[in-house]
């Protein structure tokens, strides 16, 4: 028998403030996503957890694998930062961090709920239903402004340095060292005081992203309006859905059909997309049954709240009881945030990007008691360190032989525009 709680969104946010670790994942019920399992999932409290702080500690991989084995049949939530790649001997990160976040952190929560409109369906809790309902009803704090102190903005990479780095990457492409690389930059704020709960509420209402995430890990908060799935597992099927290709969605439906056709016919966008599809097919073949990896859809065009996206879907068959770490070691970091060939692209990312990416272009998600899982790509996000009053907005762009350095710089700023607008009170 399902136990259902009535919940006001403001009360839910207020209740979550009492937990040092929680995660809320929102899918917003996009009809195209046949792999979505719920409108939203909320998990909070800690029964057991594993945290890896040092991405150079290779011995911790076995501990991580044991954690998933020992907690099989439990709900597990958490994240992997981009630098977790170093755990699997992929490349070595030398850049400094702006916001410190654990390399890897997963937890078995005390409470798990399925979120459906103004209802919470209890999937797991150690409290009686009446007690939970009372706590939610009594949890209401006064509305807070999103930004209390704006902070001082610093560009992690200025325009001239960005163009210099992209032109250097283009030289590698023209020499044949790589075909594509995702180069990222960040806007960094110091002295920022914000309310991440109000921030995520604003992001959720304006973007309605299919892989939205609100995540707290100690003093660090992630507010993400991600449109991209990294990987999902349903039974013995492993699914990856890289996004490469974006243009602005137009308000007029007929005009947007033309806009979508332009996106689908763009040689640059198609080239970026198919290169990442090939990369991820290769990665998946390392852990999927021979001959089972195939492209379900190539160059699919889908409309979201503000943009049209080009999404391809690749699937393959795995052992139903495969350990999460075996899969992540083959697929992480995701192809859409690295490049092709992956190792060569990652080496150049480590060489040229001046700051660790941290949570950005990492992944957050969950594993359910049946061994199914869903993890996003952390993009279109704000990361906030409440203790040190730091905030970061990052964006990446796929650099190919058809790229123009100045245009790529402007496009990266455009990707951050809506999030900057929230910080600026727009």
CSV table of C-alpha atoms in Angstrom, one decimal:
chain,number,residue,atom,x,y,z
A,1,UNK,CA,0.0,0.0,0.0
A,2,UNK,CA,1.4,3.4,-1.0
A,3,UNK,CA,1.4,6.1,1.6
A,4,UNK,CA,0.9,9.6,0.2
A,5,UNK,CA,1.7,13.0,1.8
A,6,UNK,CA,0.3,16.4,0.8
A,7,UNK,CA,3.1,18.8,0.3
A,8,UNK,CA,3.4,22.5,-0.5
A,9,UNK,CA,6.7,23.2,-2.5
A,10,UNK,CA,7.7,25.9,0.0
A,11,UNK,CA,7.2,23.5,2.9
A,12,UNK,CA,9.3,20.8,1.2
A,13,UNK,CA,12.1,23.3,0.7
A,14,UNK,CA,11.9,24.4,4.3
A,15,UNK,CA,12.0,20.8,5.5
A,16,UNK,CA,15.0,20.0,3.3
A,17,UNK,CA,16.9,22.8,5.0
A,18,UNK,CA,17.3,20.6,8.1
A,19,UNK,CA,19.4,18.0,6.1
A,20,UNK,CA,23.1,18.3,5.4
A,21,UNK,CA,22.7,15.8,2.5
A,22,UNK,CA,19.7,15.7,0.1
A,23,UNK,CA,18.9,15.5,-3.5
A,24,UNK,CA,15.9,16.4,-5.6
A,25,UNK,CA,15.7,15.2,-9.2
A,26,UNK,CA,13.0,16.6,-11.5
A,27,UNK,CA,12.1,15.2,-14.9
A,28,UNK,CA,9.1,17.4,-15.6
A,29,UNK,CA,7.3,14.6,-17.5
A,30,UNK,CA,8.6,15.2,-21.1
A,31,UNK,CA,6.6,12.9,-23.3
A,32,UNK,CA,9.6,11.9,-25.5
A,33,UNK,CA,11.5,10.4,-22.6
A,34,UNK,CA,10.3,6.8,-22.5
A,35,UNK,CA,13.0,6.0,-19.9
A,36,UNK,CA,11.8,8.5,-17.2
A,37,UNK,CA,10.7,6.7,-14.1
A,38,UNK,CA,9.0,9.5,-12.2
A,39,UNK,CA,8.1,13.2,-12.3
A,40,UNK,CA,10.6,13.7,-9.5
A,41,UNK,CA,12.5,11.9,-6.7
A,42,UNK,CA,13.5,13.4,-3.4
A,43,UNK,CA,16.0,11.7,-1.0
A,44,UNK,CA,17.4,13.0,2.2
A,45,UNK,CA,19.2,12.0,5.4
A,46,UNK,CA,22.1,9.5,5.6
A,47,UNK,CA,22.1,5.8,6.7
A,48,UNK,CA,25.4,5.0,5.1
A,49,UNK,CA,27.7,6.9,2.8
A,50,UNK,CA,31.0,6.8,1.0
A,51,UNK,CA,33.0,9.9,0.1
A,52,UNK,CA,36.3,10.1,-1.8
A,53,UNK,CA,38.0,13.4,-1.4
A,54,UNK,CA,41.3,12.7,-3.3
A,55,UNK,CA,41.0,11.9,-7.0
A,56,UNK,CA,44.6,10.7,-7.0
A,57,UNK,CA,43.7,7.9,-4.5
A,58,UNK,CA,43.3,4.9,-7.0
A,59,UNK,CA,42.9,2.4,-4.1
A,60,UNK,CA,39.5,4.0,-3.3
A,61,UNK,CA,37.9,2.5,-6.4
A,62,UNK,CA,37.7,-1.0,-4.8
A,63,UNK,CA,36.1,0.6,-1.7
A,64,UNK,CA,33.5,2.3,-4.0
A,65,UNK,CA,32.8,-1.0,-5.7
A,66,UNK,CA,32.3,-2.7,-2.4
A,67,UNK,CA,29.9,0.0,-1.3
A,68,UNK,CA,27.6,-0.7,-4.2
A,69,UNK,CA,27.9,-4.4,-3.7
A,70,UNK,CA,27.2,-4.2,0.1
A,71,UNK,CA,24.2,-1.9,-0.5
A,72,UNK,CA,22.6,-3.8,-3.4
A,73,UNK,CA,18.8,-3.6,-3.1
A,74,UNK,CA,19.0,-0.1,-1.5
A,75,UNK,CA,18.3,3.3,-2.8
A,76,UNK,CA,21.6,5.0,-3.5
A,77,UNK,CA,22.1,8.7,-4.5
A,78,UNK,CA,25.1,10.8,-5.2
A,79,UNK,CA,27.6,12.4,-7.6
A,80,UNK,CA,30.8,12.0,-9.4
A,81,UNK,CA,32.8,15.2,-10.1
A,82,UNK,CA,34.5,15.5,-13.5
A,83,UNK,CA,37.9,14.9,-11.9
A,84,UNK,CA,36.8,11.4,-10.8
A,85,UNK,CA,38.2,10.4,-14.2
A,86,UNK,CA,41.6,10.3,-12.5
A,87,UNK,CA,40.5,7.4,-10.3
A,88,UNK,CA,40.3,5.2,-13.4
A,89,UNK,CA,43.8,6.2,-14.7
A,90,UNK,CA,42.3,8.1,-17.6
A,91,UNK,CA,44.3,11.3,-17.3
A,92,UNK,CA,45.8,13.4,-14.5
A,93,UNK,CA,44.3,16.7,-13.3
A,94,UNK,CA,46.8,19.4,-12.3
A,95,UNK,CA,44.5,22.4,-12.3
A,96,UNK,CA,43.4,24.1,-9.0
A,97,UNK,CA,39.9,24.1,-7.7
A,98,UNK,CA,37.6,27.1,-7.2
A,99,UNK,CA,34.9,25.4,-5.2
A,100,UNK,CA,36.1,22.3,-3.3
A,101,UNK,CA,33.7,19.3,-3.6
A,102,UNK,CA,34.3,15.6,-3.0
A,103,UNK,CA,35.6,13.7,-6.0
A,104,UNK,CA,32.9,11.1,-5.4
A,105,UNK,CA,30.1,11.0,-2.9
A,106,UNK,CA,27.2,8.5,-2.6
A,107,UNK,CA,24.7,7.8,0.2
A,108,UNK,CA,22.0,5.5,1.2
A,109,UNK,CA,19.2,7.9,2.4
A,110,UNK,CA,16.9,7.8,5.3
A,111,UNK,CA,13.9,9.0,3.3
A,112,UNK,CA,13.0,8.6,-0.3
A,113,UNK,CA,9.9,10.0,-2.0
A,114,UNK,CA,8.4,10.1,-5.4
A,115,UNK,CA,7.3,13.6,-6.2
A,116,UNK,CA,4.0,14.0,-8.2
A,117,UNK,CA,2.6,17.5,-8.4
A,118,UNK,CA,1.7,18.4,-4.8
A,119,UNK,CA,2.0,14.9,-3.5
A,120,UNK,CA,4.9,12.9,-2.0
A,121,UNK,CA,4.7,9.1,-2.4
A,122,UNK,CA,6.7,7.5,0.4
A,123,UNK,CA,9.2,5.0,-1.1
A,124,UNK,CA,11.3,4.7,2.1
A,125,UNK,CA,11.3,6.3,5.5
A,126,UNK,CA,12.0,5.4,9.1
A,127,UNK,CA,9.2,7.7,10.4
A,128,UNK,CA,5.5,7.1,10.7
A,129,UNK,CA,3.3,8.7,8.0
A,130,UNK,CA,1.6,11.0,10.5
A,131,UNK,CA,5.0,12.2,11.8
A,132,UNK,CA,6.3,13.0,8.3
A,133,UNK,CA,3.1,14.9,7.4
A,134,UNK,CA,3.4,16.9,10.6
A,135,UNK,CA,7.0,17.8,9.9
A,136,UNK,CA,6.2,18.9,6.4
A,137,UNK,CA,3.2,20.9,7.6
A,138,UNK,CA,5.2,22.7,10.3
A,139,UNK,CA,8.2,23.4,8.0
A,140,UNK,CA,7.7,26.8,6.6
A,141,UNK,CA,10.3,29.6,6.6
A,142,UNK,CA,9.8,33.1,5.4
A,143,UNK,CA,10.5,33.6,1.7
A,144,UNK,CA,14.1,34.6,1.0
A,145,UNK,CA,15.5,36.6,-1.9
A,146,UNK,CA,17.6,34.6,-4.3
A,147,UNK,CA,20.6,36.9,-4.1
A,148,UNK,CA,21.4,38.7,-0.9
A,149,UNK,CA,24.9,39.9,-1.8
A,150,UNK,CA,25.9,39.6,-5.5
A,151,UNK,CA,29.6,39.2,-5.1
A,152,UNK,CA,32.5,40.1,-7.3
A,153,UNK,CA,32.6,38.4,-10.8
A,154,UNK,CA,35.8,37.0,-12.2
A,155,UNK,CA,36.2,35.3,-15.6
A,156,UNK,CA,38.1,32.0,-15.1
A,157,UNK,CA,39.3,32.6,-18.7
A,158,UNK,CA,39.2,36.0,-20.3
A,159,UNK,CA,38.2,36.5,-23.9
A,160,UNK,CA,41.8,36.7,-25.3
A,161,UNK,CA,42.9,33.6,-23.4
A,162,UNK,CA,39.8,31.7,-24.5
A,163,UNK,CA,40.4,32.5,-28.2
A,164,UNK,CA,44.1,31.6,-27.8
A,165,UNK,CA,43.2,28.2,-26.3
A,166,UNK,CA,40.6,27.4,-28.9
A,167,UNK,CA,43.0,28.3,-31.7
A,168,UNK,CA,45.6,26.0,-30.1
A,169,UNK,CA,42.9,23.3,-30.1
A,170,UNK,CA,42.1,23.9,-33.7
A,171,UNK,CA,45.8,23.4,-34.5
A,172,UNK,CA,45.6,19.9,-32.9
A,173,UNK,CA,42.5,19.2,-34.9
A,174,UNK,CA,44.1,20.2,-38.2
A,175,UNK,CA,47.1,18.0,-37.4
A,176,UNK,CA,44.8,15.1,-36.8
A,177,UNK,CA,45.5,14.7,-33.0
A,178,UNK,CA,41.8,15.0,-32.2
A,179,UNK,CA,38.6,15.5,-34.1
A,180,UNK,CA,36.6,17.3,-31.4
A,181,UNK,CA,37.1,18.6,-27.9
A,182,UNK,CA,34.8,20.2,-25.4
A,183,UNK,CA,36.5,23.3,-24.0
A,184,UNK,CA,34.9,24.9,-20.9
A,185,UNK,CA,35.1,28.2,-19.1
A,186,UNK,CA,33.6,29.5,-15.9
A,187,UNK,CA,32.2,32.7,-14.4
A,188,UNK,CA,33.4,32.8,-10.8
A,189,UNK,CA,31.8,34.9,-8.0
A,190,UNK,CA,33.4,35.7,-4.7
A,191,UNK,CA,31.5,37.2,-1.7
A,192,UNK,CA,28.3,35.7,-3.0
A,193,UNK,CA,25.4,35.3,-0.5
A,194,UNK,CA,22.4,33.5,-2.0
A,195,UNK,CA,19.5,31.3,-1.0
A,196,UNK,CA,20.0,28.1,-3.1
A,197,UNK,CA,16.5,26.9,-2.3
A,198,UNK,CA,14.9,30.0,-3.8
A,199,UNK,CA,17.4,29.8,-6.7
A,200,UNK,CA,16.4,26.2,-7.6
A,201,UNK,CA,12.7,27.1,-7.4
A,202,UNK,CA,13.3,29.9,-9.9
A,203,UNK,CA,15.3,27.7,-12.2
A,204,UNK,CA,12.8,24.9,-12.0
A,205,UNK,CA,9.9,27.2,-12.9
A,206,UNK,CA,11.6,28.9,-15.8
A,207,UNK,CA,13.5,26.0,-17.4
A,208,UNK,CA,11.4,22.9,-16.6
A,209,UNK,CA,14.5,20.8,-17.6
A,210,UNK,CA,14.1,17.0,-18.0
A,211,UNK,CA,17.1,16.3,-15.7
A,212,UNK,CA,16.9,19.1,-13.2
A,213,UNK,CA,18.8,18.5,-9.9
A,214,UNK,CA,18.9,20.2,-6.5
A,215,UNK,CA,21.7,18.7,-4.5
A,216,UNK,CA,23.3,19.5,-1.2
A,217,UNK,CA,26.5,18.0,0.0
A,218,UNK,CA,27.5,19.7,3.2
A,219,UNK,CA,28.1,23.4,2.4
A,220,UNK,CA,28.1,22.9,-1.3
A,221,UNK,CA,24.8,23.2,-3.3
A,222,UNK,CA,24.2,22.3,-7.0
A,223,UNK,CA,21.2,23.9,-8.7
A,224,UNK,CA,21.0,22.3,-12.2
A,225,UNK,CA,18.6,22.7,-15.1
A,226,UNK,CA,20.3,20.0,-17.2
A,227,UNK,CA,18.6,18.8,-20.4
A,228,UNK,CA,20.9,15.8,-20.8
A,229,UNK,CA,20.9,12.2,-19.6
A,230,UNK,CA,24.3,10.7,-19.2
A,231,UNK,CA,23.2,7.1,-18.8
A,232,UNK,CA,20.3,5.0,-17.6
A,233,UNK,CA,19.9,1.3,-16.9
A,234,UNK,CA,16.6,-0.4,-17.2
A,235,UNK,CA,16.9,-4.2,-16.5
A,236,UNK,CA,19.7,-5.4,-18.7
A,237,UNK,CA,19.5,-2.4,-21.1
A,238,UNK,CA,22.0,0.4,-20.8
A,239,UNK,CA,21.1,3.7,-22.4
A,240,UNK,CA,23.1,6.8,-23.2
A,241,UNK,CA,21.7,10.0,-24.8
A,242,UNK,CA,24.3,12.6,-25.7
A,243,UNK,CA,23.3,16.1,-26.7
A,244,UNK,CA,25.2,17.9,-29.4
A,245,UNK,CA,23.4,20.6,-31.3
A,246,UNK,CA,21.4,23.5,-29.9
A,247,UNK,CA,19.4,26.5,-31.2
A,248,UNK,CA,16.9,28.8,-29.7
A,249,UNK,CA,13.3,27.7,-29.6
A,250,UNK,CA,10.9,30.2,-31.3
A,251,UNK,CA,7.6,31.0,-29.8
A,252,UNK,CA,5.7,30.6,-33.1
A,253,UNK,CA,5.2,26.8,-33.6
A,254,UNK,CA,5.4,27.0,-37.4
A,255,UNK,CA,8.5,29.1,-37.2
A,256,UNK,CA,10.0,26.7,-34.7
A,257,UNK,CA,9.5,23.8,-37.1
A,258,UNK,CA,11.7,25.6,-39.6
A,259,UNK,CA,14.2,26.4,-36.8
A,260,UNK,CA,14.3,22.7,-35.9
A,261,UNK,CA,14.9,21.7,-39.6
A,262,UNK,CA,17.8,24.2,-39.6
A,263,UNK,CA,19.3,22.4,-36.6
A,264,UNK,CA,18.9,19.0,-38.1
A,265,UNK,CA,20.4,20.0,-41.4
A,266,UNK,CA,23.4,21.8,-39.9
A,267,UNK,CA,26.6,20.0,-41.0
A,268,UNK,CA,28.5,21.4,-38.0
A,269,UNK,CA,26.0,20.1,-35.5
A,270,UNK,CA,25.6,16.8,-37.2
A,271,UNK,CA,29.4,16.3,-37.3
A,272,UNK,CA,29.6,17.1,-33.5
A,273,UNK,CA,26.8,14.7,-32.7
A,274,UNK,CA,27.9,11.7,-34.7
A,275,UNK,CA,31.5,11.9,-33.5
A,276,UNK,CA,30.2,11.7,-29.9
A,277,UNK,CA,27.8,8.9,-30.8
A,278,UNK,CA,30.7,6.9,-32.2
A,279,UNK,CA,32.8,7.6,-29.1
A,280,UNK,CA,30.0,6.4,-26.8
A,281,UNK,CA,29.3,3.3,-28.9
A,282,UNK,CA,32.9,2.4,-28.5
A,283,UNK,CA,32.8,3.1,-24.7
A,284,UNK,CA,29.6,1.0,-24.3
A,285,UNK,CA,31.1,-1.9,-26.3
A,286,UNK,CA,33.6,-2.4,-23.5
A,287,UNK,CA,30.9,-3.5,-21.0
A,288,UNK,CA,27.9,-4.5,-23.2
A,289,UNK,CA,27.4,-7.9,-24.7
A,290,UNK,CA,29.1,-8.3,-28.1
A,291,UNK,CA,26.9,-7.1,-30.9
A,292,UNK,CA,24.3,-5.6,-28.6
A,293,UNK,CA,25.3,-1.9,-28.9
A,294,UNK,CA,23.2,0.0,-31.4
A,295,UNK,CA,22.0,3.5,-32.2
A,296,UNK,CA,18.3,3.7,-31.5
A,297,UNK,CA,18.0,7.3,-32.8
A,298,UNK,CA,20.5,9.5,-34.6
A,299,UNK,CA,20.0,13.3,-34.8
A,300,UNK,CA,16.7,13.4,-32.9
A,301,UNK,CA,15.4,16.9,-32.6
A,302,UNK,CA,13.4,17.8,-29.4
A,303,UNK,CA,11.9,21.1,-28.2
A,304,UNK,CA,12.4,22.2,-24.6
A,305,UNK,CA,11.3,25.4,-22.8
A,306,UNK,CA,13.8,27.7,-24.4
A,307,UNK,CA,15.9,25.7,-26.9
A,308,UNK,CA,15.8,22.9,-29.5
A,309,UNK,CA,18.3,20.1,-28.9
A,310,UNK,CA,19.8,17.4,-31.1
A,311,UNK,CA,19.8,14.2,-29.1
A,312,UNK,CA,21.0,10.7,-30.2
A,313,UNK,CA,20.2,7.5,-28.3
A,314,UNK,CA,22.5,4.5,-28.0
A,315,UNK,CA,21.6,1.3,-26.1
A,316,UNK,CA,23.2,-2.0,-25.3
A,317,UNK,CA,22.7,-5.1,-23.2
A,318,UNK,CA,24.6,-5.6,-20.0
A,319,UNK,CA,24.6,-8.2,-17.2
A,320,UNK,CA,21.6,-7.2,-15.2
A,321,UNK,CA,23.6,-7.4,-11.9
A,322,UNK,CA,26.6,-5.4,-13.3
A,323,UNK,CA,28.3,-3.2,-10.7
A,324,UNK,CA,27.9,0.5,-11.2
A,325,UNK,CA,31.6,1.1,-10.9
A,326,UNK,CA,32.3,-1.3,-13.9
A,327,UNK,CA,30.0,0.7,-16.0
A,328,UNK,CA,31.2,4.1,-14.9
A,329,UNK,CA,34.9,3.1,-15.4
A,330,UNK,CA,34.1,2.4,-19.1
A,331,UNK,CA,31.9,5.4,-19.8
A,332,UNK,CA,33.0,8.3,-17.6
A,333,UNK,CA,33.5,11.1,-18.3
A,334,UNK,CA,30.7,11.3,-20.8
A,335,UNK,CA,31.6,11.8,-24.4
A,336,UNK,CA,29.6,15.0,-24.9
A,337,UNK,CA,31.8,16.8,-22.3
A,338,UNK,CA,35.2,15.4,-23.5
A,339,UNK,CA,35.8,14.8,-27.2
A,340,UNK,CA,37.2,12.4,-29.6
A,341,UNK,CA,39.4,10.5,-29.3
A,342,UNK,CA,38.6,10.7,-25.6
A,343,UNK,CA,42.0,10.3,-24.1
A,344,UNK,CA,43.7,12.8,-26.4
A,345,UNK,CA,40.9,15.3,-25.8
A,346,UNK,CA,41.1,14.9,-22.0
A,347,UNK,CA,44.9,15.4,-22.1
A,348,UNK,CA,44.3,18.8,-23.8
A,349,UNK,CA,41.5,19.7,-21.4
A,350,UNK,CA,43.9,19.0,-18.5
A,351,UNK,CA,46.6,21.1,-20.2
A,352,UNK,CA,44.5,24.1,-21.1
A,353,UNK,CA,41.6,24.6,-18.7
A,354,UNK,CA,43.0,26.5,-15.7
A,355,UNK,CA,40.4,25.3,-13.1
A,356,UNK,CA,39.0,21.9,-12.1
A,357,UNK,CA,35.5,21.5,-13.4
A,358,UNK,CA,34.3,19.9,-10.2
A,359,UNK,CA,30.6,19.1,-10.3
A,360,UNK,CA,30.2,20.8,-13.7
A,361,UNK,CA,30.3,18.1,-16.4
A,362,UNK,CA,30.2,15.5,-13.7
A,363,UNK,CA,27.1,13.6,-12.9
A,364,UNK,CA,24.4,13.2,-10.2
A,365,UNK,CA,21.7,10.6,-10.0
A,366,UNK,CA,20.4,7.5,-8.3
A,367,UNK,CA,20.3,3.7,-8.2
A,368,UNK,CA,17.1,2.1,-7.2
A,369,UNK,CA,16.5,-1.2,-5.2
A,370,UNK,CA,16.0,-3.1,-8.5
A,371,UNK,CA,19.5,-2.1,-9.8
A,372,UNK,CA,18.1,0.4,-12.3
A,373,UNK,CA,19.6,3.8,-12.4
A,374,UNK,CA,19.5,7.3,-14.0
A,375,UNK,CA,22.3,9.9,-14.1
A,376,UNK,CA,22.4,13.3,-15.7
A,377,UNK,CA,25.1,15.4,-17.2
A,378,UNK,CA,25.7,18.4,-14.9
A,379,UNK,CA,25.4,21.4,-17.3
A,380,UNK,CA,23.4,24.6,-17.2
A,381,UNK,CA,24.1,24.8,-13.5
A,382,UNK,CA,25.1,27.0,-10.6
A,383,UNK,CA,27.4,25.6,-7.9
A,384,UNK,CA,27.3,27.4,-4.6
A,385,UNK,CA,29.6,27.1,-1.6
A,386,UNK,CA,27.7,28.6,1.3
A,387,UNK,CA,30.6,28.5,3.8
A,388,UNK,CA,33.0,30.4,1.6
A,389,UNK,CA,30.5,32.5,-0.3
A,390,UNK,CA,31.6,31.3,-3.7
A,391,UNK,CA,29.5,30.6,-6.8
A,392,UNK,CA,30.3,29.3,-10.3
A,393,UNK,CA,28.6,29.1,-13.6
A,394,UNK,CA,30.3,27.1,-16.3
A,395,UNK,CA,29.7,26.4,-20.0
A,396,UNK,CA,31.4,24.2,-22.6
A,397,UNK,CA,31.5,24.2,-26.3
A,398,UNK,CA,32.4,21.5,-28.9
A,399,UNK,CA,35.4,22.6,-30.9
A,400,UNK,CA,35.7,21.0,-34.3
A,401,UNK,CA,37.4,21.9,-37.6
A,402,UNK,CA,34.4,24.1,-38.5
A,403,UNK,CA,34.7,26.2,-35.3
A,404,UNK,CA,35.5,29.9,-35.1
A,405,UNK,CA,37.2,30.8,-31.9
A,406,UNK,CA,35.4,34.2,-31.5
A,407,UNK,CA,32.1,32.7,-32.3
A,408,UNK,CA,32.7,29.9,-29.8
A,409,UNK,CA,33.4,32.4,-27.1
A,410,UNK,CA,30.1,34.3,-27.7
A,411,UNK,CA,28.2,31.0,-27.8
A,412,UNK,CA,29.6,30.0,-24.4
A,413,UNK,CA,28.4,33.3,-22.9
A,414,UNK,CA,25.0,32.7,-24.5
A,415,UNK,CA,24.8,29.3,-22.7
A,416,UNK,CA,25.3,31.1,-19.4
A,417,UNK,CA,23.1,34.0,-20.1
A,418,UNK,CA,19.9,32.8,-18.4
A,419,UNK,CA,21.7,31.8,-15.2
A,420,UNK,CA,23.6,35.1,-15.1
A,421,UNK,CA,20.3,36.8,-15.6
A,422,UNK,CA,18.9,35.1,-12.4
A,423,UNK,CA,22.0,36.3,-10.4
A,424,UNK,CA,21.5,39.8,-11.8
A,425,UNK,CA,17.8,39.7,-10.7
A,426,UNK,CA,16.3,39.6,-14.2
